[in-house]
């Protein structure tokens, strides 16, 4: 049932402030002339909006970094380091990584805690609360946090930030959003998302899927999951669980998976599979996996064979996603970036075998444009969403 | 880059005419009072819009079928049988089914041609052109066709109605839209879509996925494919090829598939697999498949076992889609409706084995709300789209 609504002047102004801030957030420094053209508003309206945003400390107007040239200087509207920042958190099995991320997606400070085994939801919340202080101490005077965005390797309900199932953390039905809200400073807004979903969001905004309306981010760490952009918007599914390709069953008589089933994709493609195939009894961490890739590149035949074997399983998994989603681009993140860099031919060969030709011909495979920070920067976007929707609301 | 646009009065009127026609098209007869409430417009504006639509012969205003009761009669705005109709065509391997479909999704006339083997694209176009006349002769005087919508069991490019790959028809890169336009009467608009995609569209509009924003229509005939609604909109993918789950490979050493690969889902779940498992050498037609289901129900053990075996493969396929898409509802169409009706327990057992629990718990499986007509009615929607966007354009 549609209803025609009339936009009031104040609502229009707030909407336009959000649009302008959003352009600078996505693209960085922009001149007033560029903003005038992009928003298709008058120069005087843009001037008033810029004044609102600079007066409230959200943006800065200054001579660009290149320095003044001859003639009248063209000022740019830009993020400021003593402005608002998001507390971004990437919860992984062996590490909780935190960062302060400013407007424009710049990492301004970092703080990480490594674990030897997965932390409980309650302990994770406490670690994050401590990190908020550690980050604040690294920030310029005047900078202020807009809220906290956390990614977890598991399914998160759309409505109440409940982590329903994060098998590799050992969490089930953890009211993690509530837990975290109870330990962070009063009024600190908390948002929680799935790691692959937020990584996809960040790559769509500023990374390898920029200007690409149909893309998949396939994340491989200990677990494997996908974030999907379809027709320009995140694909969530009814409850926010879309993209759980890591638990598609390749072989029901295969290895036991943490999820309770057998032969899931992540038992063939995830970090544990990689280390096991290489005959290594080390804990699956970013360090042990990086060492394996280094050895494979250095000529260690067992390591190289392990990566190639995972690459074939990866090609099969990507083919399945390509058949169902017909994306323009598939971004391989986490340890899958390393698999793809070392064994792209094996990935391609498996795709030839498993993907339908019409969908396969069109797809591009690549590694993340934001390197290892896709998830962290996507978590920041969770925290920035409210500010961008209404920049002057506090 | 967003640009604010101002709607002119004429554009608003045309938009509102389309909205009003769309409500009657989806829901059938509605009173002026209901329309006033739904569109949130004044009674007089609704009156003027209804007058425009009745004067141009698109709708009728009349006493409802229940007859007049005491007091002032409440007239309803309703479709008319001598109004516009869509020529809807469902091209399948062994049959080309055509229908004249009126506003409201009513089938007003039918015409079908059976083949013993797949018709070429050119022959199919000719059969359809002949059917246009056959249908017109069954229609009331004054009724007029708004265009033709055709579904095919294959991938159709988003932009130019090219059928890129329909392995079971033996078509590859057929410019079917152009071919058809060249043989139908001058000015006859032609639109082409994938069978599962249009079936999903029809079920979302008026069938089992009405008021459901995340759904899958899994179509099984000789081929197997899915149409997907995600967050209320069709999931198409970059080129319109999304949903080709029938060519996901279950076992790369499995039976040879028409697509050129081995062990595709449709070699385990499609009509040929069903007949072969039952030891029947008959051509896969709706009649031979219906006979198999009847025999299974009647106690034929070999037929029953074949259906149960297909049901397990079907459960695996549905699980894969549920993990990736997290739909609220999965509609099983074509022969899969018969498989599900006979062996729902086997489908559920396979889903338990293959689907991730959080996604699985929420999903509902069902058969099409529009029976065997989902595809035909979805094809009609392809033809109606232009009329609904601008009812007075000719």
PDB file of N, CA and C in Angstrom, chain A residues 1-4 16 19 38-40 155 158 164-165 172 214 230-231 235-244 247-249 252 261 316 320-321 323-326 328 353-359 362, chain B residues 1-4 15-16 19 38-40 155 158 164-165 172 214 230-231 235-244 247-249 252 261 316 320-321 323-326 328 353-359 362:
ATOM      1  N   UNK A   1       0.837  -1.193   0.000  1.00  0.00           N
ATOM      2  CA  UNK A   1       0.000   0.000   0.000  1.00  0.00           C
ATOM      3  C   UNK A   1       0.873   1.244   0.000  1.00  0.00           C
ATOM      4  N   UNK A   2       0.812   2.024  -1.049  1.00  0.00           N
ATOM      5  CA  UNK A   2       1.688   3.199  -1.120  1.00  0.00           C
ATOM      6  C   UNK A   2       0.956   4.447  -0.647  1.00  0.00           C
ATOM      7  N   UNK A   3       1.717   5.336  -0.095  1.00  0.00           N
ATOM      8  CA  UNK A   3       1.132   6.579   0.395  1.00  0.00           C
ATOM      9  C   UNK A   3       2.048   7.704  -0.075  1.00  0.00           C
ATOM     10  N   UNK A   4       1.435   8.720  -0.668  1.00  0.00           N
ATOM     11  CA  UNK A   4       2.243   9.853  -1.114  1.00  0.00           C
ATOM     12  C   UNK A   4       2.557  10.696   0.117  1.00  0.00           C
ATOM     13  N   UNK A  16      19.553  16.235   2.721  1.00  0.00           N
ATOM     14  CA  UNK A  16      20.651  16.738   1.895  1.00  0.00           C
ATOM     15  C   UNK A  16      21.982  16.782   2.656  1.00  0.00           C
ATOM     16  N   UNK A  19      23.243  13.329   2.428  1.00  0.00           N
ATOM     17  CA  UNK A  19      23.769  13.051   1.082  1.00  0.00           C
ATOM     18  C   UNK A  19      25.167  13.633   0.924  1.00  0.00           C
ATOM     19  N   UNK A  38      27.234  17.096  -8.148  1.00  0.00           N
ATOM     20  CA  UNK A  38      26.741  15.780  -7.739  1.00  0.00           C
ATOM     21  C   UNK A  38      25.345  15.827  -7.130  1.00  0.00           C
ATOM     22  N   UNK A  39      25.088  16.844  -6.307  1.00  0.00           N
ATOM     23  CA  UNK A  39      23.794  16.888  -5.635  1.00  0.00           C
ATOM     24  C   UNK A  39      22.747  17.644  -6.452  1.00  0.00           C
ATOM     25  N   UNK A  40      23.192  18.278  -7.555  1.00  0.00           N
ATOM     26  CA  UNK A  40      22.277  19.037  -8.417  1.00  0.00           C
ATOM     27  C   UNK A  40      21.495  20.062  -7.594  1.00  0.00           C
ATOM     28  N   UNK A 155      25.950 -16.134  12.092  1.00  0.00           N
ATOM     29  CA  UNK A 155      24.698 -15.535  11.634  1.00  0.00           C
ATOM     30  C   UNK A 155      24.164 -14.593  12.708  1.00  0.00           C
ATOM     31  N   UNK A 158      18.441 -10.107  11.963  1.00  0.00           N
ATOM     32  CA  UNK A 158      18.258  -8.786  11.375  1.00  0.00           C
ATOM     33  C   UNK A 158      17.760  -7.781  12.381  1.00  0.00           C
ATOM     34  N   UNK A 164      23.064 -15.771  16.383  1.00  0.00           N
ATOM     35  CA  UNK A 164      22.313 -17.014  16.508  1.00  0.00           C
ATOM     36  C   UNK A 164      23.203 -18.243  16.444  1.00  0.00           C
ATOM     37  N   UNK A 165      24.190 -18.164  15.528  1.00  0.00           N
ATOM     38  CA  UNK A 165      24.983 -19.366  15.327  1.00  0.00           C
ATOM     39  C   UNK A 165      26.366 -18.963  14.801  1.00  0.00           C
ATOM     40  N   UNK A 172      25.983 -19.795  20.468  1.00  0.00           N
ATOM     41  CA  UNK A 172      24.663 -20.093  19.920  1.00  0.00           C
ATOM     42  C   UNK A 172      23.645 -19.251  20.682  1.00  0.00           C
ATOM     43  N   UNK A 214      26.258  -6.286  -8.699  1.00  0.00           N
ATOM     44  CA  UNK A 214      26.023  -7.706  -8.402  1.00  0.00           C
ATOM     45  C   UNK A 214      27.363  -8.341  -8.073  1.00  0.00           C
ATOM     46  N   UNK A 230      23.123  -7.690  -4.441  1.00  0.00           N
ATOM     47  CA  UNK A 230      22.318  -8.044  -5.607  1.00  0.00           C
ATOM     48  C   UNK A 230      21.541  -6.805  -6.035  1.00  0.00           C
ATOM     49  N   UNK A 231      21.703  -6.456  -7.274  1.00  0.00           N
ATOM     50  CA  UNK A 231      21.036  -5.268  -7.817  1.00  0.00           C
ATOM     51  C   UNK A 231      21.322  -4.030  -6.951  1.00  0.00           C
ATOM     52  N   UNK A 235      22.006  -8.565  -0.011  1.00  0.00           N
ATOM     53  CA  UNK A 235      21.079  -9.695   0.032  1.00  0.00           C
ATOM     54  C   UNK A 235      21.126 -10.260   1.444  1.00  0.00           C
ATOM     55  N   UNK A 236      20.032 -10.190   2.151  1.00  0.00           N
ATOM     56  CA  UNK A 236      20.039 -10.608   3.558  1.00  0.00           C
ATOM     57  C   UNK A 236      19.266 -11.892   3.786  1.00  0.00           C
ATOM     58  N   UNK A 237      18.183 -12.071   3.042  1.00  0.00           N
ATOM     59  CA  UNK A 237      17.287 -13.179   3.325  1.00  0.00           C
ATOM     60  C   UNK A 237      16.324 -12.787   4.419  1.00  0.00           C
ATOM     61  N   UNK A 238      15.417 -13.698   4.705  1.00  0.00           N
ATOM     62  CA  UNK A 238      14.342 -13.380   5.632  1.00  0.00           C
ATOM     63  C   UNK A 238      14.853 -12.977   7.020  1.00  0.00           C
ATOM     64  N   UNK A 239      15.876 -13.690   7.515  1.00  0.00           N
ATOM     65  CA  UNK A 239      16.329 -13.458   8.890  1.00  0.00           C
ATOM     66  C   UNK A 239      17.735 -12.894   8.953  1.00  0.00           C
ATOM     67  N   UNK A 240      18.304 -12.555   7.790  1.00  0.00           N
ATOM     68  CA  UNK A 240      19.676 -12.066   7.778  1.00  0.00           C
ATOM     69  C   UNK A 240      20.712 -13.165   7.647  1.00  0.00           C
ATOM     70  N   UNK A 241      20.301 -14.378   7.287  1.00  0.00           N
ATOM     71  CA  UNK A 241      21.222 -15.516   7.243  1.00  0.00           C
ATOM     72  C   UNK A 241      21.724 -15.861   5.849  1.00  0.00           C
ATOM     73  N   UNK A 242      21.387 -15.067   4.856  1.00  0.00           N
ATOM     74  CA  UNK A 242      21.810 -15.397   3.486  1.00  0.00           C
ATOM     75  C   UNK A 242      23.330 -15.470   3.407  1.00  0.00           C
ATOM     76  N   UNK A 243      23.823 -16.277   2.469  1.00  0.00           N
ATOM     77  CA  UNK A 243      25.268 -16.353   2.227  1.00  0.00           C
ATOM     78  C   UNK A 243      25.990 -17.455   2.966  1.00  0.00           C
ATOM     79  N   UNK A 244      25.271 -18.345   3.653  1.00  0.00           N
ATOM     80  CA  UNK A 244      25.945 -19.387   4.444  1.00  0.00           C
ATOM     81  C   UNK A 244      26.386 -20.557   3.570  1.00  0.00           C
ATOM     82  N   UNK A 247      28.341 -23.830   4.731  1.00  0.00           N
ATOM     83  CA  UNK A 247      27.696 -25.029   5.263  1.00  0.00           C
ATOM     84  C   UNK A 247      26.860 -25.757   4.210  1.00  0.00           C
ATOM     85  N   UNK A 248      27.116 -25.450   2.931  1.00  0.00           N
ATOM     86  CA  UNK A 248      26.594 -26.338   1.895  1.00  0.00           C
ATOM     87  C   UNK A 248      27.408 -27.625   1.962  1.00  0.00           C
ATOM     88  N   UNK A 249      26.700 -28.735   1.833  1.00  0.00           N
ATOM     89  CA  UNK A 249      27.359 -30.033   1.972  1.00  0.00           C
ATOM     90  C   UNK A 249      27.892 -30.502   0.618  1.00  0.00           C
ATOM     91  N   UNK A 252      28.176 -35.798   2.053  1.00  0.00           N
ATOM     92  CA  UNK A 252      27.561 -36.059   3.365  1.00  0.00           C
ATOM     93  C   UNK A 252      28.339 -37.101   4.169  1.00  0.00           C
ATOM     94  N   UNK A 261      27.061 -30.978  11.006  1.00  0.00           N
ATOM     95  CA  UNK A 261      26.894 -31.830   9.828  1.00  0.00           C
ATOM     96  C   UNK A 261      28.255 -32.347   9.369  1.00  0.00           C
ATOM     97  N   UNK A 316      34.955 -24.931  -7.122  1.00  0.00           N
ATOM     98  CA  UNK A 316      33.637 -25.575  -7.072  1.00  0.00           C
ATOM     99  C   UNK A 316      32.648 -24.701  -6.297  1.00  0.00           C
ATOM    100  N   UNK A 320      29.188 -22.713  -7.721  1.00  0.00           N
ATOM    101  CA  UNK A 320      27.838 -22.860  -7.171  1.00  0.00           C
ATOM    102  C   UNK A 320      27.200 -21.489  -6.952  1.00  0.00           C
ATOM    103  N   UNK A 321      27.992 -20.575  -6.393  1.00  0.00           N
ATOM    104  CA  UNK A 321      27.468 -19.225  -6.156  1.00  0.00           C
ATOM    105  C   UNK A 321      27.206 -18.503  -7.468  1.00  0.00           C
ATOM    106  N   UNK A 323      26.422 -19.830 -10.399  1.00  0.00           N
ATOM    107  CA  UNK A 323      25.211 -20.374 -11.020  1.00  0.00           C
ATOM    108  C   UNK A 323      23.951 -19.779 -10.394  1.00  0.00           C
ATOM    109  N   UNK A 324      23.957 -19.621  -9.090  1.00  0.00           N
ATOM    110  CA  UNK A 324      22.733 -19.180  -8.400  1.00  0.00           C
ATOM    111  C   UNK A 324      22.576 -17.661  -8.428  1.00  0.00           C
ATOM    112  N   UNK A 325      23.706 -16.926  -8.338  1.00  0.00           N
ATOM    113  CA  UNK A 325      23.603 -15.468  -8.163  1.00  0.00           C
ATOM    114  C   UNK A 325      24.016 -14.654  -9.389  1.00  0.00           C
ATOM    115  N   UNK A 326      24.740 -15.252 -10.327  1.00  0.00           N
ATOM    116  CA  UNK A 326      25.174 -14.550 -11.540  1.00  0.00           C
ATOM    117  C   UNK A 326      25.785 -13.176 -11.236  1.00  0.00           C
ATOM    118  N   UNK A 328      28.686 -10.119 -11.098  1.00  0.00           N
ATOM    119  CA  UNK A 328      29.672  -9.576 -12.022  1.00  0.00           C
ATOM    120  C   UNK A 328      31.086  -9.861 -11.492  1.00  0.00           C
ATOM    121  N   UNK A 353      34.815 -26.691 -14.783  1.00  0.00           N
ATOM    122  CA  UNK A 353      34.170 -27.985 -14.605  1.00  0.00           C
ATOM    123  C   UNK A 353      32.792 -27.857 -13.950  1.00  0.00           C
ATOM    124  N   UNK A 354      32.637 -26.863 -13.061  1.00  0.00           N
ATOM    125  CA  UNK A 354      31.437 -26.816 -12.235  1.00  0.00           C
ATOM    126  C   UNK A 354      30.459 -25.688 -12.545  1.00  0.00           C
ATOM    127  N   UNK A 355      30.906 -24.620 -13.209  1.00  0.00           N
ATOM    128  CA  UNK A 355      29.974 -23.498 -13.419  1.00  0.00           C
ATOM    129  C   UNK A 355      29.323 -23.585 -14.791  1.00  0.00           C
ATOM    130  N   UNK A 356      28.093 -23.125 -14.870  1.00  0.00           N
ATOM    131  CA  UNK A 356      27.386 -23.045 -16.140  1.00  0.00           C
ATOM    132  C   UNK A 356      28.083 -21.981 -16.985  1.00  0.00           C
ATOM    133  N   UNK A 357      28.321 -22.291 -18.247  1.00  0.00           N
ATOM    134  CA  UNK A 357      29.187 -21.426 -19.050  1.00  0.00           C
ATOM    135  C   UNK A 357      28.700 -19.976 -19.141  1.00  0.00           C
ATOM    136  N   UNK A 358      27.398 -19.772 -19.354  1.00  0.00           N
ATOM    137  CA  UNK A 358      26.940 -18.391 -19.559  1.00  0.00           C
ATOM    138  C   UNK A 358      27.197 -17.505 -18.351  1.00  0.00           C
ATOM    139  N   UNK A 359      27.060 -18.080 -17.153  1.00  0.00           N
ATOM    140  CA  UNK A 359      27.282 -17.275 -15.955  1.00  0.00           C
ATOM    141  C   UNK A 359      28.777 -17.128 -15.691  1.00  0.00           C
ATOM    142  N   UNK A 362      31.084 -14.413 -17.698  1.00  0.00           N
ATOM    143  CA  UNK A 362      30.986 -12.998 -17.366  1.00  0.00           C
ATOM    144  C   UNK A 362      31.652 -12.632 -16.049  1.00  0.00           C
TER     145      UNK A 362
ATOM    146  N   UNK B   1      24.939   9.135  -8.286  1.00  0.00           N
ATOM    147  CA  UNK B   1      24.678  10.558  -8.345  1.00  0.00           C
ATOM    148  C   UNK B   1      23.160  10.807  -8.391  1.00  0.00           C
ATOM    149  N   UNK B   2      22.630  11.393  -7.349  1.00  0.00           N
ATOM    150  CA  UNK B   2      21.180  11.570  -7.310  1.00  0.00           C
ATOM    151  C   UNK B   2      20.797  12.968  -7.780  1.00  0.00           C
ATOM    152  N   UNK B   3      19.660  13.087  -8.380  1.00  0.00           N
ATOM    153  CA  UNK B   3      19.168  14.363  -8.863  1.00  0.00           C
ATOM    154  C   UNK B   3      17.721  14.473  -8.415  1.00  0.00           C
ATOM    155  N   UNK B   4      17.391  15.607  -7.831  1.00  0.00           N
ATOM    156  CA  UNK B   4      16.008  15.799  -7.396  1.00  0.00           C
ATOM    157  C   UNK B   4      15.184  16.164  -8.637  1.00  0.00           C
ATOM    158  N   UNK B  15       0.996   8.252 -13.318  1.00  0.00           N
ATOM    159  CA  UNK B  15       1.518   7.385 -12.253  1.00  0.00           C
ATOM    160  C   UNK B  15       0.362   6.836 -11.405  1.00  0.00           C
ATOM    161  N   UNK B  16      -0.561   7.713 -11.047  1.00  0.00           N
ATOM    162  CA  UNK B  16      -1.693   7.291 -10.218  1.00  0.00           C
ATOM    163  C   UNK B  16      -2.648   6.355 -10.971  1.00  0.00           C
ATOM    164  N   UNK B  19      -1.055   3.066 -10.718  1.00  0.00           N
ATOM    165  CA  UNK B  19      -1.219   2.508  -9.371  1.00  0.00           C
ATOM    166  C   UNK B  19      -2.609   1.905  -9.194  1.00  0.00           C
ATOM    167  N   UNK B  38      -6.553   2.887  -0.152  1.00  0.00           N
ATOM    168  CA  UNK B  38      -5.260   2.319  -0.547  1.00  0.00           C
ATOM    169  C   UNK B  38      -4.326   3.349  -1.149  1.00  0.00           C
ATOM    170  N   UNK B  39      -4.861   4.239  -1.983  1.00  0.00           N
ATOM    171  CA  UNK B  39      -3.984   5.192  -2.659  1.00  0.00           C
ATOM    172  C   UNK B  39      -3.793   6.466  -1.848  1.00  0.00           C
ATOM    173  N   UNK B  40      -4.559   6.612  -0.757  1.00  0.00           N
ATOM    174  CA  UNK B  40      -4.470   7.813   0.087  1.00  0.00           C
ATOM    175  C   UNK B  40      -4.673   9.075  -0.737  1.00  0.00           C
ATOM    176  N   UNK B 155      18.240 -19.469 -20.186  1.00  0.00           N
ATOM    177  CA  UNK B 155      18.693 -18.153 -19.736  1.00  0.00           C
ATOM    178  C   UNK B 155      18.379 -17.118 -20.815  1.00  0.00           C
ATOM    179  N   UNK B 158      19.134  -9.895 -20.088  1.00  0.00           N
ATOM    180  CA  UNK B 158      18.303  -8.838 -19.516  1.00  0.00           C
ATOM    181  C   UNK B 158      17.933  -7.784 -20.538  1.00  0.00           C
ATOM    182  N   UNK B 164      19.985 -17.159 -24.482  1.00  0.00           N
ATOM    183  CA  UNK B 164      21.399 -17.494 -24.604  1.00  0.00           C
ATOM    184  C   UNK B 164      21.658 -18.984 -24.520  1.00  0.00           C
ATOM    185  N   UNK B 165      20.925 -19.628 -23.614  1.00  0.00           N
ATOM    186  CA  UNK B 165      21.229 -21.036 -23.409  1.00  0.00           C
ATOM    187  C   UNK B 165      19.991 -21.737 -22.882  1.00  0.00           C
ATOM    188  N   UNK B 172      20.853 -22.058 -28.522  1.00  0.00           N
ATOM    189  CA  UNK B 172      21.985 -21.306 -27.970  1.00  0.00           C
ATOM    190  C   UNK B 172      22.102 -19.995 -28.735  1.00  0.00           C
ATOM    191  N   UNK B 214      10.928 -12.746   0.573  1.00  0.00           N
ATOM    192  CA  UNK B 214      12.099 -13.566   0.278  1.00  0.00           C
ATOM    193  C   UNK B 214      11.629 -14.973  -0.041  1.00  0.00           C
ATOM    194  N   UNK B 230      14.105 -11.503  -3.670  1.00  0.00           N
ATOM    195  CA  UNK B 230      14.923 -11.157  -2.507  1.00  0.00           C
ATOM    196  C   UNK B 230      14.570  -9.737  -2.084  1.00  0.00           C
ATOM    197  N   UNK B 231      14.217  -9.595  -0.833  1.00  0.00           N
ATOM    198  CA  UNK B 231      13.817  -8.296  -0.306  1.00  0.00           C
ATOM    199  C   UNK B 231      12.740  -7.634  -1.178  1.00  0.00           C
ATOM    200  N   UNK B 235      15.529 -11.329  -8.101  1.00  0.00           N
ATOM    201  CA  UNK B 235      16.988 -11.451  -8.141  1.00  0.00           C
ATOM    202  C   UNK B 235      17.352 -11.887  -9.556  1.00  0.00           C
ATOM    203  N   UNK B 236      18.080 -11.054 -10.263  1.00  0.00           N
ATOM    204  CA  UNK B 236      18.373 -11.363 -11.663  1.00  0.00           C
ATOM    205  C   UNK B 236      19.841 -11.692 -11.895  1.00  0.00           C
ATOM    206  N   UNK B 237      20.724 -11.048 -11.148  1.00  0.00           N
ATOM    207  CA  UNK B 237      22.145 -11.167 -11.442  1.00  0.00           C
ATOM    208  C   UNK B 237      22.528 -10.205 -12.545  1.00  0.00           C
ATOM    209  N   UNK B 238      23.821 -10.174 -12.825  1.00  0.00           N
ATOM    210  CA  UNK B 238      24.330  -9.184 -13.757  1.00  0.00           C
ATOM    211  C   UNK B 238      23.693  -9.281 -15.141  1.00  0.00           C
ATOM    212  N   UNK B 239      23.502 -10.516 -15.621  1.00  0.00           N
ATOM    213  CA  UNK B 239      23.017 -10.688 -16.995  1.00  0.00           C
ATOM    214  C   UNK B 239      21.636 -11.311 -17.050  1.00  0.00           C
ATOM    215  N   UNK B 240      20.997 -11.470 -15.902  1.00  0.00           N
ATOM    216  CA  UNK B 240      19.685 -12.110 -15.890  1.00  0.00           C
ATOM    217  C   UNK B 240      19.750 -13.616 -15.751  1.00  0.00           C
ATOM    218  N   UNK B 241      20.898 -14.154 -15.379  1.00  0.00           N
ATOM    219  CA  UNK B 241      21.075 -15.613 -15.324  1.00  0.00           C
ATOM    220  C   UNK B 241      20.958 -16.210 -13.931  1.00  0.00           C
ATOM    221  N   UNK B 242      20.646 -15.414 -12.937  1.00  0.00           N
ATOM    222  CA  UNK B 242      20.582 -15.943 -11.570  1.00  0.00           C
ATOM    223  C   UNK B 242      19.576 -17.090 -11.487  1.00  0.00           C
ATOM    224  N   UNK B 243      19.798 -18.008 -10.560  1.00  0.00           N
ATOM    225  CA  UNK B 243      18.843 -19.088 -10.311  1.00  0.00           C
ATOM    226  C   UNK B 243      19.124 -20.376 -11.048  1.00  0.00           C
ATOM    227  N   UNK B 244      20.279 -20.481 -11.727  1.00  0.00           N
ATOM    228  CA  UNK B 244      20.540 -21.697 -12.522  1.00  0.00           C
ATOM    229  C   UNK B 244      21.069 -22.831 -11.640  1.00  0.00           C
ATOM    230  N   UNK B 247      22.095 -26.511 -12.791  1.00  0.00           N
ATOM    231  CA  UNK B 247      23.409 -26.888 -13.313  1.00  0.00           C
ATOM    232  C   UNK B 247      24.509 -26.782 -12.266  1.00  0.00           C
ATOM    233  N   UNK B 248      24.110 -26.757 -10.990  1.00  0.00           N
ATOM    234  CA  UNK B 248      25.104 -26.993  -9.939  1.00  0.00           C
ATOM    235  C   UNK B 248      25.469 -28.464  -9.996  1.00  0.00           C
ATOM    236  N   UNK B 249      26.752 -28.742  -9.874  1.00  0.00           N
ATOM    237  CA  UNK B 249      27.224 -30.119 -10.014  1.00  0.00           C
ATOM    238  C   UNK B 249      27.190 -30.821  -8.654  1.00  0.00           C
ATOM    239  N   UNK B 252      30.791 -34.706 -10.075  1.00  0.00           N
ATOM    240  CA  UNK B 252      31.420 -34.461 -11.379  1.00  0.00           C
ATOM    241  C   UNK B 252      31.626 -35.743 -12.180  1.00  0.00           C
ATOM    242  N   UNK B 261      28.123 -30.598 -19.049  1.00  0.00           N
ATOM    243  CA  UNK B 261      28.849 -31.048 -17.857  1.00  0.00           C
ATOM    244  C   UNK B 261      28.276 -32.394 -17.382  1.00  0.00           C
ATOM    245  N   UNK B 316      18.254 -31.974  -0.921  1.00  0.00           N
ATOM    246  CA  UNK B 316      19.634 -31.492  -0.960  1.00  0.00           C
ATOM    247  C   UNK B 316      19.694 -30.168  -1.739  1.00  0.00           C
ATOM    248  N   UNK B 320      20.670 -26.303  -0.328  1.00  0.00           N
ATOM    249  CA  UNK B 320      21.717 -25.438  -0.887  1.00  0.00           C
ATOM    250  C   UNK B 320      21.180 -24.028  -1.106  1.00  0.00           C
ATOM    251  N   UNK B 321      19.970 -23.955  -1.655  1.00  0.00           N
ATOM    252  CA  UNK B 321      19.362 -22.641  -1.899  1.00  0.00           C
ATOM    253  C   UNK B 321      19.018 -21.938  -0.595  1.00  0.00           C
ATOM    254  N   UNK B 323      20.536 -22.303   2.339  1.00  0.00           N
ATOM    255  CA  UNK B 323      21.766 -21.807   2.963  1.00  0.00           C
ATOM    256  C   UNK B 323      22.218 -20.488   2.337  1.00  0.00           C
ATOM    257  N   UNK B 324      22.091 -20.389   1.015  1.00  0.00           N
ATOM    258  CA  UNK B 324      22.624 -19.205   0.329  1.00  0.00           C
ATOM    259  C   UNK B 324      21.639 -18.041   0.350  1.00  0.00           C
ATOM    260  N   UNK B 325      20.344 -18.325   0.275  1.00  0.00           N
ATOM    261  CA  UNK B 325      19.362 -17.240   0.090  1.00  0.00           C
ATOM    262  C   UNK B 325      18.493 -16.968   1.321  1.00  0.00           C
ATOM    263  N   UNK B 326      18.421 -17.892   2.258  1.00  0.00           N
ATOM    264  CA  UNK B 326      17.600 -17.723   3.473  1.00  0.00           C
ATOM    265  C   UNK B 326      16.190 -17.216   3.155  1.00  0.00           C
ATOM    266  N   UNK B 328      11.990 -17.154   3.002  1.00  0.00           N
ATOM    267  CA  UNK B 328      10.895 -17.477   3.920  1.00  0.00           C
ATOM    268  C   UNK B 328      10.133 -18.697   3.397  1.00  0.00           C
ATOM    269  N   UNK B 353      19.594 -33.089   6.737  1.00  0.00           N
ATOM    270  CA  UNK B 353      20.970 -33.522   6.559  1.00  0.00           C
ATOM    271  C   UNK B 353      21.833 -32.447   5.911  1.00  0.00           C
ATOM    272  N   UNK B 354      21.235 -31.648   5.021  1.00  0.00           N
ATOM    273  CA  UNK B 354      22.048 -30.756   4.194  1.00  0.00           C
ATOM    274  C   UNK B 354      21.913 -29.260   4.505  1.00  0.00           C
ATOM    275  N   UNK B 355      20.842 -28.835   5.151  1.00  0.00           N
ATOM    276  CA  UNK B 355      20.674 -27.393   5.361  1.00  0.00           C
ATOM    277  C   UNK B 355      21.188 -26.982   6.733  1.00  0.00           C
ATOM    278  N   UNK B 356      21.713 -25.770   6.801  1.00  0.00           N
ATOM    279  CA  UNK B 356      22.147 -25.211   8.071  1.00  0.00           C
ATOM    280  C   UNK B 356      20.904 -24.971   8.920  1.00  0.00           C
ATOM    281  N   UNK B 357      20.960 -25.345  10.182  1.00  0.00           N
ATOM    282  CA  UNK B 357      19.727 -25.364  10.966  1.00  0.00           C
ATOM    283  C   UNK B 357      19.024 -24.011  11.063  1.00  0.00           C
ATOM    284  N   UNK B 358      19.792 -22.928  11.282  1.00  0.00           N
ATOM    285  CA  UNK B 358      19.114 -21.644  11.483  1.00  0.00           C
ATOM    286  C   UNK B 358      18.302 -21.209  10.264  1.00  0.00           C
ATOM    287  N   UNK B 359      18.813 -21.503   9.060  1.00  0.00           N
ATOM    288  CA  UNK B 359      18.079 -21.116   7.855  1.00  0.00           C
ATOM    289  C   UNK B 359      16.927 -22.086   7.598  1.00  0.00           C
ATOM    290  N   UNK B 362      13.389 -21.862   9.624  1.00  0.00           N
ATOM    291  CA  UNK B 362      12.436 -20.804   9.292  1.00  0.00           C
ATOM    292  C   UNK B 362      11.701 -21.037   7.972  1.00  0.00           C
TER     293      UNK B 362
END
